[in-house]
Amino acid sequence: MRNDKNAHTNYKKLGHTLLIRAVCLTIFAVASVLLFRMLSFGKFADTIVAMIEHIFSMDHQKAWLLYRKIIPQNIEFIIGIIIILFMLILFAGLLKSYIKYFDEVVSGIDHITKEDVKKVTLSPELEFIEQKLNCVIQTLALREKEAQQAEQQKNELVVYLAHDIRTPLTSVIGYLNLLEEKPNMPSEMKEMYIHIAIEKATRLESLVEEFFEIMRYNFQALPLHVKPIDLQCMIVQLADELYPLQQKYSKHIINKVAKGTVVYGDADKLARAFNNILKNAVTYGVEQSVISIEAEETPEKTIIRFKNQGEIPKEKINAIFDKFYRLDNARNSYTGGAGLGLAIAKDIITLHTGEIWADSKEGQVIFTIELPKP
């Protein structure tokens, strides 16, 4: 409702300009009709009679009778013709004004497609459209800049990952060659080599999965299949899937979501978003800590909170949802991910017209998600 009111207000200047033109032309038309009516008698009538006498070679009496037969008896018809002419002039003038404004707007839109255009200038009456077009120019420029930065980050990350893949791959090949060349080596050494090879192969699998994650990131165009979802059941399933990771990082997920709590959305996409948040908490939270999930419902929305022990610097709290951003700038080559997990989670929540944000205080990180109800 607020936007409609503002739009109505924005049109006032244009409406006032066109109204003033219409009123001026109407006043001129009325004045012309009154003037014609006044001049149809007296000296004006004498002048017309004299013209009739001269043109048709009539005497004064016949010319006067002809004048009275044509003008006074048809005065209403003549005035009607004059009014129609002025109405046509009024319509043509307003139409010309509209065409002029439309041409300006179309020209402004055409200018937006030009890379070197920084600002569009229109008539004062179209100031609100000028502001909107300039806002579009700024938005497009910002999106282009963000896209270029994301593409650059993506390319850099692909190069880093390609480099990182060589290390575990070389190790796996090296240890497997040792095992093949020395089949009679001591069992303790053989177990150690096998363990290292498995560890490096697992890391290699993780890096390959990150490649796939980068390439399949653009999922926003996929349709949403919205339906009611049992949130508690979903969290139970996600916690079970992450059990090996919990064991690896000595974490424990506690599901505090009450039975019967419902969220509305695409189950697969929301599961992916929640899984990315939980995986982030398990991987980067404080060791031997607990990760809890809580939820509350209001008539308008469902609020979900993921809490874990840890800390994110205030200057970086908003950047953690950026594509390819990783909190560890030093790039831990073993645990560093592609930096897409939280960005994907945010995009999925935004796709559901929801909101997501993070808070970090007193040694605790809280991810809050709000999902609207239909």
mmCIF file of C-alpha atoms in Angstrom:
data_model
loop_
_atom_site.group_PDB
_atom_site.id
_atom_site.type_symbol
_atom_site.label_atom_id
_atom_site.label_comp_id
_atom_site.label_asym_id
_atom_site.label_seq_id
_atom_site.Cartn_x
_atom_site.Cartn_y
_atom_site.Cartn_z
ATOM 1 C CA MET A 1 0.000 0.000 0.000
ATOM 2 C CA ARG A 2 2.876 2.363 0.776
ATOM 3 C CA ASN A 3 4.386 1.919 -2.663
ATOM 4 C CA ASP A 4 1.046 2.659 -4.362
ATOM 5 C CA LYS A 5 0.682 5.848 -2.369
ATOM 6 C CA ASN A 6 4.192 6.986 -3.281
ATOM 7 C CA ALA A 7 3.565 6.219 -6.953
ATOM 8 C CA HIS A 8 0.392 8.321 -6.849
ATOM 9 C CA THR A 9 2.331 11.175 -5.265
ATOM 10 C CA ASN A 10 5.109 10.892 -7.870
ATOM 11 C CA TYR A 11 2.633 11.434 -10.702
ATOM 12 C CA LYS A 12 1.334 14.715 -9.271
ATOM 13 C CA LYS A 13 3.856 16.975 -11.024
ATOM 14 C CA LEU A 14 3.122 15.400 -14.405
ATOM 15 C CA GLY A 15 -0.617 15.510 -13.750
ATOM 16 C CA HIS A 16 -0.472 19.159 -12.708
ATOM 17 C CA THR A 17 1.422 20.116 -15.877
ATOM 18 C CA LEU A 18 -1.067 18.397 -18.175
ATOM 19 C CA LEU A 19 -4.024 19.740 -16.182
ATOM 20 C CA ILE A 20 -2.752 23.319 -16.431
ATOM 21 C CA ARG A 21 -2.370 22.942 -20.209
ATOM 22 C CA ALA A 22 -5.887 21.532 -20.534
ATOM 23 C CA VAL A 23 -7.396 24.274 -18.337
ATOM 24 C CA CYS A 24 -5.597 27.044 -20.263
ATOM 25 C CA LEU A 25 -6.820 25.707 -23.597
ATOM 26 C CA THR A 26 -10.355 25.290 -22.215
ATOM 27 C CA ILE A 27 -10.378 28.885 -20.931
ATOM 28 C CA PHE A 28 -9.142 30.060 -24.306
ATOM 29 C CA ALA A 29 -11.916 28.072 -26.027
ATOM 30 C CA VAL A 30 -14.631 29.517 -23.750
ATOM 31 C CA ALA A 31 -13.274 33.025 -24.216
ATOM 32 C CA SER A 32 -13.240 32.531 -27.991
ATOM 33 C CA VAL A 33 -16.868 31.336 -27.994
ATOM 34 C CA LEU A 34 -18.004 34.269 -25.845
ATOM 35 C CA LEU A 35 -16.058 36.690 -27.995
ATOM 36 C CA PHE A 36 -17.590 35.259 -31.158
ATOM 37 C CA ARG A 37 -21.054 35.514 -29.646
ATOM 38 C CA MET A 38 -20.451 39.147 -28.686
ATOM 39 C CA LEU A 39 -18.996 40.050 -32.051
ATOM 40 C CA SER A 40 -21.800 38.347 -33.933
ATOM 41 C CA PHE A 41 -23.803 41.527 -33.367
ATOM 42 C CA GLY A 42 -23.012 45.231 -33.633
ATOM 43 C CA LYS A 43 -19.984 46.371 -35.624
ATOM 44 C CA PHE A 44 -18.897 42.789 -36.326
ATOM 45 C CA ALA A 45 -22.280 42.084 -37.920
ATOM 46 C CA ASP A 46 -22.040 45.313 -39.959
ATOM 47 C CA THR A 47 -18.636 44.251 -41.223
ATOM 48 C CA ILE A 48 -19.926 40.817 -42.308
ATOM 49 C CA VAL A 49 -22.953 42.422 -44.037
ATOM 50 C CA ALA A 50 -20.639 44.811 -45.891
ATOM 51 C CA MET A 51 -18.539 41.867 -47.045
ATOM 52 C CA ILE A 52 -21.663 40.071 -48.304
ATOM 53 C CA GLU A 53 -22.724 43.205 -50.205
ATOM 54 C CA HIS A 54 -19.338 43.460 -51.870
ATOM 55 C CA ILE A 55 -18.881 39.760 -52.679
ATOM 56 C CA PHE A 56 -22.379 39.040 -53.966
ATOM 57 C CA SER A 57 -23.200 42.569 -55.301
ATOM 58 C CA MET A 58 -26.299 42.822 -53.110
ATOM 59 C CA ASP A 59 -27.996 45.836 -51.650
ATOM 60 C CA HIS A 60 -27.750 46.430 -47.919
ATOM 61 C CA GLN A 61 -31.218 45.071 -47.090
ATOM 62 C CA LYS A 62 -30.717 41.753 -48.876
ATOM 63 C CA ALA A 63 -27.227 41.366 -47.435
ATOM 64 C CA TRP A 64 -28.602 41.963 -43.924
ATOM 65 C CA LEU A 65 -31.368 39.377 -44.402
ATOM 66 C CA LEU A 66 -28.841 36.829 -45.677
ATOM 67 C CA TYR A 67 -26.588 37.483 -42.675
ATOM 68 C CA ARG A 68 -29.465 37.033 -40.215
ATOM 69 C CA LYS A 69 -30.453 33.806 -41.976
ATOM 70 C CA ILE A 70 -26.940 32.345 -41.770
ATOM 71 C CA ILE A 71 -25.382 33.599 -38.504
ATOM 72 C CA PRO A 72 -27.987 34.296 -35.769
ATOM 73 C CA GLN A 73 -30.238 31.379 -36.668
ATOM 74 C CA ASN A 74 -27.299 28.947 -36.701
ATOM 75 C CA ILE A 75 -25.313 30.430 -33.843
ATOM 76 C CA GLU A 76 -25.591 27.276 -31.700
ATOM 77 C CA PHE A 77 -24.388 25.107 -34.559
ATOM 78 C CA ILE A 78 -21.443 27.402 -35.271
ATOM 79 C CA ILE A 79 -20.503 27.536 -31.593
ATOM 80 C CA GLY A 80 -20.713 23.742 -31.481
ATOM 81 C CA ILE A 81 -18.314 23.494 -34.423
ATOM 82 C CA ILE A 82 -15.927 25.885 -32.668
ATOM 83 C CA ILE A 83 -16.098 23.833 -29.458
ATOM 84 C CA ILE A 84 -15.408 20.596 -31.357
ATOM 85 C CA LEU A 85 -12.421 22.212 -33.068
ATOM 86 C CA PHE A 86 -11.006 23.331 -29.734
ATOM 87 C CA MET A 87 -11.601 19.865 -28.243
ATOM 88 C CA LEU A 88 -9.662 18.330 -31.128
ATOM 89 C CA ILE A 89 -6.886 20.855 -30.588
ATOM 90 C CA LEU A 90 -6.910 20.045 -26.852
ATOM 91 C CA PHE A 91 -6.758 16.285 -27.517
ATOM 92 C CA ALA A 92 -3.983 16.726 -30.094
ATOM 93 C CA GLY A 93 -1.988 18.900 -27.687
ATOM 94 C CA LEU A 94 -2.286 16.428 -24.788
ATOM 95 C CA LEU A 95 -1.507 13.513 -27.095
ATOM 96 C CA LYS A 96 1.596 15.317 -28.329
ATOM 97 C CA SER A 97 2.666 15.912 -24.718
ATOM 98 C CA TYR A 98 2.197 12.229 -23.847
ATOM 99 C CA ILE A 99 4.109 11.141 -26.944
ATOM 100 C CA LYS A 100 6.929 13.496 -26.006
ATOM 101 C CA TYR A 101 7.114 12.070 -22.480
ATOM 102 C CA PHE A 102 6.921 8.483 -23.746
ATOM 103 C CA ASP A 103 9.724 9.195 -26.203
ATOM 104 C CA GLU A 104 11.832 10.550 -23.359
ATOM 105 C CA VAL A 105 11.207 7.472 -21.232
ATOM 106 C CA VAL A 106 11.970 5.093 -24.122
ATOM 107 C CA SER A 107 15.126 7.044 -24.903
ATOM 108 C CA GLY A 108 16.124 6.841 -21.237
ATOM 109 C CA ILE A 109 15.578 3.071 -21.221
ATOM 110 C CA ASP A 110 17.683 2.764 -24.386
ATOM 111 C CA HIS A 111 20.453 4.698 -22.680
ATOM 112 C CA ILE A 112 20.501 2.178 -19.825
ATOM 113 C CA THR A 113 21.825 -0.490 -22.195
ATOM 114 C CA LYS A 114 24.870 1.643 -23.014
ATOM 115 C CA GLU A 115 27.867 0.869 -20.845
ATOM 116 C CA ASP A 116 29.212 4.434 -20.737
ATOM 117 C CA VAL A 117 25.956 6.013 -19.488
ATOM 118 C CA LYS A 118 26.107 6.959 -15.812
ATOM 119 C CA LYS A 119 22.943 9.051 -15.564
ATOM 120 C CA VAL A 120 19.688 9.654 -17.445
ATOM 121 C CA THR A 121 18.122 13.144 -17.576
ATOM 122 C CA LEU A 122 14.412 13.673 -18.315
ATOM 123 C CA SER A 123 11.970 16.578 -18.160
ATOM 124 C CA PRO A 124 11.193 17.977 -14.686
ATOM 125 C CA GLU A 125 7.687 16.474 -14.924
ATOM 126 C CA LEU A 126 9.279 13.003 -15.228
ATOM 127 C CA GLU A 127 11.617 13.456 -12.292
ATOM 128 C CA PHE A 128 10.302 10.357 -10.493
ATOM 129 C CA ILE A 129 10.888 8.192 -13.592
ATOM 130 C CA GLU A 130 14.346 9.741 -13.966
ATOM 131 C CA GLN A 131 15.143 8.730 -10.388
ATOM 132 C CA LYS A 132 13.936 5.178 -10.991
ATOM 133 C CA LEU A 133 15.934 4.820 -14.211
ATOM 134 C CA ASN A 134 19.082 6.130 -12.517
ATOM 135 C CA CYS A 135 18.456 3.712 -9.670
ATOM 136 C CA VAL A 136 18.260 0.900 -12.239
ATOM 137 C CA ILE A 137 21.570 2.061 -13.757
ATOM 138 C CA GLN A 138 23.228 1.986 -10.333
ATOM 139 C CA THR A 139 21.730 -1.423 -9.533
ATOM 140 C CA LEU A 140 22.871 -2.903 -12.852
ATOM 141 C CA ALA A 141 26.358 -1.465 -12.363
ATOM 142 C CA LEU A 142 26.529 -2.891 -8.844
ATOM 143 C CA ARG A 143 25.331 -6.314 -10.013
ATOM 144 C CA GLU A 144 27.831 -6.324 -12.852
ATOM 145 C CA LYS A 145 30.611 -5.458 -10.434
ATOM 146 C CA GLU A 146 29.495 -8.186 -8.028
ATOM 147 C CA ALA A 147 29.269 -10.691 -10.876
ATOM 148 C CA GLN A 148 32.781 -9.805 -12.021
ATOM 149 C CA GLN A 149 34.116 -10.139 -8.487
ATOM 150 C CA ALA A 150 32.315 -13.462 -8.007
ATOM 151 C CA GLU A 151 33.653 -14.738 -11.324
ATOM 152 C CA GLN A 152 37.169 -13.654 -10.392
ATOM 153 C CA GLN A 153 36.863 -15.328 -6.982
ATOM 154 C CA LYS A 154 35.487 -18.427 -8.638
ATOM 155 C CA ASN A 155 38.363 -18.598 -11.111
ATOM 156 C CA GLU A 156 40.912 -18.078 -8.350
ATOM 157 C CA LEU A 157 39.277 -20.756 -6.246
ATOM 158 C CA VAL A 158 39.263 -23.218 -9.141
ATOM 159 C CA VAL A 159 42.991 -22.599 -9.582
ATOM 160 C CA TYR A 160 43.575 -23.126 -5.838
ATOM 161 C CA LEU A 161 41.514 -26.315 -5.804
ATOM 162 C CA ALA A 162 43.275 -27.638 -8.900
ATOM 163 C CA HIS A 163 46.591 -27.043 -7.141
ATOM 164 C CA ASP A 164 45.334 -28.636 -3.917
ATOM 165 C CA ILE A 165 44.129 -31.722 -5.784
ATOM 166 C CA ARG A 166 47.655 -32.490 -6.917
ATOM 167 C CA THR A 167 48.963 -32.855 -3.365
ATOM 168 C CA PRO A 168 46.644 -35.631 -2.105
ATOM 169 C CA LEU A 169 46.656 -37.310 -5.530
ATOM 170 C CA THR A 170 50.451 -37.402 -5.553
ATOM 171 C CA SER A 171 50.467 -38.784 -2.013
ATOM 172 C CA VAL A 172 47.922 -41.501 -2.842
ATOM 173 C CA ILE A 173 49.883 -42.586 -5.917
ATOM 174 C CA GLY A 174 53.167 -42.463 -3.996
ATOM 175 C CA TYR A 175 52.003 -44.594 -1.069
ATOM 176 C CA LEU A 176 50.243 -47.085 -3.349
ATOM 177 C CA ASN A 177 53.483 -47.431 -5.354
ATOM 178 C CA LEU A 178 55.392 -48.111 -2.124
ATOM 179 C CA LEU A 179 52.881 -50.785 -1.153
ATOM 180 C CA GLU A 180 53.196 -52.360 -4.587
ATOM 181 C CA GLU A 181 56.989 -52.225 -4.650
ATOM 182 C CA LYS A 182 57.416 -53.617 -1.126
ATOM 183 C CA PRO A 183 54.757 -56.261 -0.583
ATOM 184 C CA ASN A 184 56.703 -57.729 2.341
ATOM 185 C CA MET A 185 57.045 -54.535 4.352
ATOM 186 C CA PRO A 186 56.186 -54.718 8.081
ATOM 187 C CA SER A 187 52.462 -54.725 8.800
ATOM 188 C CA GLU A 188 52.747 -51.636 11.018
ATOM 189 C CA MET A 189 54.275 -49.628 8.186
ATOM 190 C CA LYS A 190 51.780 -51.058 5.697
ATOM 191 C CA GLU A 191 48.861 -50.004 7.936
ATOM 192 C CA MET A 192 50.356 -46.534 8.284
ATOM 193 C CA TYR A 193 50.713 -46.140 4.501
ATOM 194 C CA ILE A 194 47.194 -47.426 3.896
ATOM 195 C CA HIS A 195 45.810 -45.020 6.524
ATOM 196 C CA ILE A 196 47.622 -42.070 4.944
ATOM 197 C CA ALA A 197 46.481 -43.086 1.458
ATOM 198 C CA ILE A 198 42.855 -43.334 2.625
ATOM 199 C CA GLU A 199 43.125 -39.963 4.347
ATOM 200 C CA LYS A 200 44.515 -38.314 1.222
ATOM 201 C CA ALA A 201 41.935 -40.025 -0.992
ATOM 202 C CA THR A 202 39.165 -38.721 1.298
ATOM 203 C CA ARG A 203 40.553 -35.217 0.962
ATOM 204 C CA LEU A 204 40.717 -35.690 -2.817
ATOM 205 C CA GLU A 205 37.061 -36.732 -2.823
ATOM 206 C CA SER A 206 36.178 -33.594 -0.831
ATOM 207 C CA LEU A 207 37.994 -31.352 -3.309
ATOM 208 C CA VAL A 208 36.258 -32.991 -6.279
ATOM 209 C CA GLU A 209 32.911 -32.485 -4.536
ATOM 210 C CA GLU A 210 33.775 -28.793 -4.135
ATOM 211 C CA PHE A 211 34.321 -28.598 -7.893
ATOM 212 C CA PHE A 212 30.834 -30.001 -8.452
ATOM 213 C CA GLU A 213 29.432 -27.601 -5.854
ATOM 214 C CA ILE A 214 30.879 -24.628 -7.732
ATOM 215 C CA MET A 215 29.582 -25.818 -11.103
ATOM 216 C CA ARG A 216 26.034 -26.599 -9.932
ATOM 217 C CA TYR A 217 25.652 -23.439 -7.848
ATOM 218 C CA ASN A 218 23.216 -21.682 -10.197
ATOM 219 C CA PHE A 219 19.969 -23.358 -9.056
ATOM 220 C CA GLN A 220 17.849 -20.227 -8.524
ATOM 221 C CA ALA A 221 15.918 -20.763 -11.753
ATOM 222 C CA LEU A 222 14.559 -24.096 -10.516
ATOM 223 C CA PRO A 223 10.912 -24.002 -9.392
ATOM 224 C CA LEU A 224 9.947 -24.285 -5.734
ATOM 225 C CA HIS A 225 7.729 -27.168 -4.656
ATOM 226 C CA VAL A 226 6.263 -25.670 -1.498
ATOM 227 C CA LYS A 227 4.543 -27.896 1.010
ATOM 228 C CA PRO A 228 4.298 -28.211 4.816
ATOM 229 C CA ILE A 229 7.391 -29.857 6.318
ATOM 230 C CA ASP A 230 7.810 -31.519 9.711
ATOM 231 C CA LEU A 231 10.828 -29.524 10.939
ATOM 232 C CA GLN A 232 11.698 -31.786 13.864
ATOM 233 C CA CYS A 233 11.785 -34.836 11.611
ATOM 234 C CA MET A 234 13.961 -33.032 9.071
ATOM 235 C CA ILE A 235 16.492 -31.983 11.729
ATOM 236 C CA VAL A 236 16.653 -35.572 13.039
ATOM 237 C CA GLN A 237 17.471 -36.839 9.548
ATOM 238 C CA LEU A 238 20.116 -34.150 8.978
ATOM 239 C CA ALA A 239 21.762 -34.862 12.344
ATOM 240 C CA ASP A 240 21.933 -38.580 11.503
ATOM 241 C CA GLU A 241 23.527 -37.833 8.133
ATOM 242 C CA LEU A 242 26.153 -35.657 9.828
ATOM 243 C CA TYR A 243 26.947 -38.225 12.560
ATOM 244 C CA PRO A 244 30.342 -39.233 11.069
ATOM 245 C CA LEU A 245 31.320 -35.559 10.831
ATOM 246 C CA GLN A 246 30.217 -35.001 14.436
ATOM 247 C CA GLN A 247 32.440 -37.865 15.537
ATOM 248 C CA LYS A 248 35.366 -36.547 13.527
ATOM 249 C CA TYR A 249 35.198 -33.051 15.055
ATOM 250 C CA SER A 250 33.980 -34.148 18.507
ATOM 251 C CA LYS A 251 30.675 -32.292 18.256
ATOM 252 C CA HIS A 252 27.143 -33.198 19.218
ATOM 253 C CA ILE A 253 23.909 -31.922 17.637
ATOM 254 C CA ILE A 254 20.912 -31.485 19.947
ATOM 255 C CA ASN A 255 17.464 -31.179 18.386
ATOM 256 C CA LYS A 256 15.300 -28.898 20.546
ATOM 257 C CA VAL A 257 12.592 -28.406 17.924
ATOM 258 C CA ALA A 258 9.184 -29.266 19.366
ATOM 259 C CA LYS A 259 7.043 -31.962 17.787
ATOM 260 C CA GLY A 260 4.544 -30.630 15.299
ATOM 261 C CA THR A 261 6.634 -27.606 14.303
ATOM 262 C CA VAL A 262 5.952 -26.911 10.645
ATOM 263 C CA VAL A 263 7.785 -24.904 7.995
ATOM 264 C CA TYR A 264 6.516 -24.279 4.495
ATOM 265 C CA GLY A 265 8.879 -24.641 1.569
ATOM 266 C CA ASP A 266 10.731 -26.912 -0.803
ATOM 267 C CA ALA A 267 11.915 -29.840 1.320
ATOM 268 C CA ASP A 268 15.027 -30.646 -0.742
ATOM 269 C CA LYS A 269 16.235 -27.049 -0.909
ATOM 270 C CA LEU A 270 15.565 -26.282 2.760
ATOM 271 C CA ALA A 271 17.307 -29.519 3.760
ATOM 272 C CA ARG A 272 20.321 -28.381 1.769
ATOM 273 C CA ALA A 273 20.313 -24.955 3.435
ATOM 274 C CA PHE A 274 19.991 -26.405 6.967
ATOM 275 C CA ASN A 275 22.638 -29.032 6.192
ATOM 276 C CA ASN A 276 25.113 -26.359 5.051
ATOM 277 C CA ILE A 277 24.587 -24.372 8.272
ATOM 278 C CA LEU A 278 24.985 -27.465 10.447
ATOM 279 C CA LYS A 279 28.057 -28.648 8.536
ATOM 280 C CA ASN A 280 29.610 -25.203 8.974
ATOM 281 C CA ALA A 281 28.914 -25.298 12.719
ATOM 282 C CA VAL A 282 30.309 -28.823 13.094
ATOM 283 C CA THR A 283 33.439 -28.074 11.080
ATOM 284 C CA TYR A 284 34.377 -24.675 12.511
ATOM 285 C CA GLY A 285 32.854 -24.634 15.987
ATOM 286 C CA VAL A 286 34.752 -25.153 19.241
ATOM 287 C CA GLU A 287 35.826 -28.767 19.798
ATOM 288 C CA GLN A 288 33.906 -30.877 22.299
ATOM 289 C CA SER A 289 30.955 -28.473 21.999
ATOM 290 C CA VAL A 290 27.218 -28.809 21.442
ATOM 291 C CA ILE A 291 25.212 -27.514 18.486
ATOM 292 C CA SER A 292 21.546 -26.895 19.288
ATOM 293 C CA ILE A 293 18.614 -26.225 16.991
ATOM 294 C CA GLU A 294 15.547 -24.389 18.312
ATOM 295 C CA ALA A 295 12.362 -23.189 16.656
ATOM 296 C CA GLU A 296 9.301 -21.118 17.451
ATOM 297 C CA GLU A 297 6.144 -20.427 15.496
ATOM 298 C CA THR A 298 4.115 -17.241 15.148
ATOM 299 C CA PRO A 299 0.964 -16.743 13.074
ATOM 300 C CA GLU A 300 3.044 -15.186 10.271
ATOM 301 C CA LYS A 301 6.323 -17.166 10.283
ATOM 302 C CA THR A 302 8.524 -19.918 11.702
ATOM 303 C CA ILE A 303 11.786 -18.861 13.353
ATOM 304 C CA ILE A 304 14.681 -21.339 13.476
ATOM 305 C CA ARG A 305 17.936 -20.818 15.393
ATOM 306 C CA PHE A 306 21.162 -22.806 15.030
ATOM 307 C CA LYS A 307 23.466 -22.209 18.031
ATOM 308 C CA ASN A 308 27.067 -23.330 18.435
ATOM 309 C CA GLN A 309 30.115 -22.294 20.416
ATOM 310 C CA GLY A 310 32.570 -20.172 18.498
ATOM 311 C CA GLU A 311 33.225 -16.611 17.454
ATOM 312 C CA ILE A 312 33.072 -14.601 14.232
ATOM 313 C CA PRO A 313 34.686 -11.126 14.142
ATOM 314 C CA LYS A 314 32.114 -8.340 13.898
ATOM 315 C CA GLU A 315 33.713 -6.902 10.761
ATOM 316 C CA LYS A 316 33.279 -10.278 9.014
ATOM 317 C CA ILE A 317 29.844 -11.312 10.259
ATOM 318 C CA ASN A 318 28.022 -9.975 7.186
ATOM 319 C CA ALA A 319 30.572 -11.282 4.682
ATOM 320 C CA ILE A 320 30.179 -14.947 5.631
ATOM 321 C CA PHE A 321 27.143 -15.213 3.318
ATOM 322 C CA ASP A 322 29.092 -13.926 0.293
ATOM 323 C CA LYS A 323 29.893 -16.350 -2.519
ATOM 324 C CA PHE A 324 33.326 -18.000 -2.283
ATOM 325 C CA TYR A 325 34.069 -16.196 1.000
ATOM 326 C CA ARG A 326 35.943 -18.097 3.675
ATOM 327 C CA LEU A 327 36.534 -16.804 7.155
ATOM 328 C CA ASP A 328 40.030 -18.277 7.215
ATOM 329 C CA ASN A 329 41.946 -15.943 4.918
ATOM 330 C CA ALA A 330 45.051 -18.094 5.251
ATOM 331 C CA ARG A 331 43.285 -20.894 3.329
ATOM 332 C CA ASN A 332 43.766 -24.033 5.343
ATOM 333 C CA SER A 333 44.446 -26.449 2.501
ATOM 334 C CA TYR A 334 42.877 -29.351 4.359
ATOM 335 C CA THR A 335 39.654 -28.023 5.843
ATOM 336 C CA GLY A 336 39.081 -24.911 3.733
ATOM 337 C CA GLY A 337 35.900 -25.297 1.683
ATOM 338 C CA ALA A 338 34.777 -23.562 -1.458
ATOM 339 C CA GLY A 339 33.041 -20.837 0.541
ATOM 340 C CA LEU A 340 29.662 -21.604 -1.011
ATOM 341 C CA GLY A 341 27.821 -23.345 1.819
ATOM 342 C CA LEU A 342 26.417 -20.304 3.605
ATOM 343 C CA ALA A 343 25.937 -18.396 0.324
ATOM 344 C CA ILE A 344 23.782 -21.257 -0.963
ATOM 345 C CA ALA A 345 21.860 -21.347 2.304
ATOM 346 C CA LYS A 346 21.130 -17.619 2.055
ATOM 347 C CA ASP A 347 20.003 -17.897 -1.569
ATOM 348 C CA ILE A 348 17.650 -20.765 -0.708
ATOM 349 C CA ILE A 349 16.103 -18.846 2.184
ATOM 350 C CA THR A 350 15.781 -15.728 0.019
ATOM 351 C CA LEU A 351 14.148 -17.873 -2.663
ATOM 352 C CA HIS A 352 11.508 -18.736 -0.039
ATOM 353 C CA THR A 353 11.054 -14.973 0.670
ATOM 354 C CA GLY A 354 12.573 -15.578 4.091
ATOM 355 C CA GLU A 355 15.471 -13.997 5.952
ATOM 356 C CA ILE A 356 18.733 -15.317 7.389
ATOM 357 C CA TRP A 357 21.399 -13.624 9.472
ATOM 358 C CA ALA A 358 24.168 -14.457 11.947
ATOM 359 C CA ASP A 359 25.102 -13.073 15.370
ATOM 360 C CA SER A 360 28.265 -13.667 17.339
ATOM 361 C CA LYS A 361 28.565 -12.692 20.990
ATOM 362 C CA GLU A 362 29.871 -14.093 24.253
ATOM 363 C CA GLY A 363 31.534 -17.044 22.550
ATOM 364 C CA GLN A 364 28.391 -18.174 20.757
ATOM 365 C CA VAL A 365 27.395 -18.025 17.087
ATOM 366 C CA ILE A 366 23.681 -17.992 16.262
ATOM 367 C CA PHE A 367 22.251 -18.415 12.775
ATOM 368 C CA THR A 368 18.642 -17.247 12.659
ATOM 369 C CA ILE A 369 16.218 -18.110 9.852
ATOM 370 C CA GLU A 370 12.706 -16.717 9.418
ATOM 371 C CA LEU A 371 10.399 -18.477 6.956
ATOM 372 C CA PRO A 372 6.960 -17.019 6.191
ATOM 373 C CA LYS A 373 3.736 -18.996 6.419
ATOM 374 C CA PRO A 374 1.253 -18.987 3.546
#
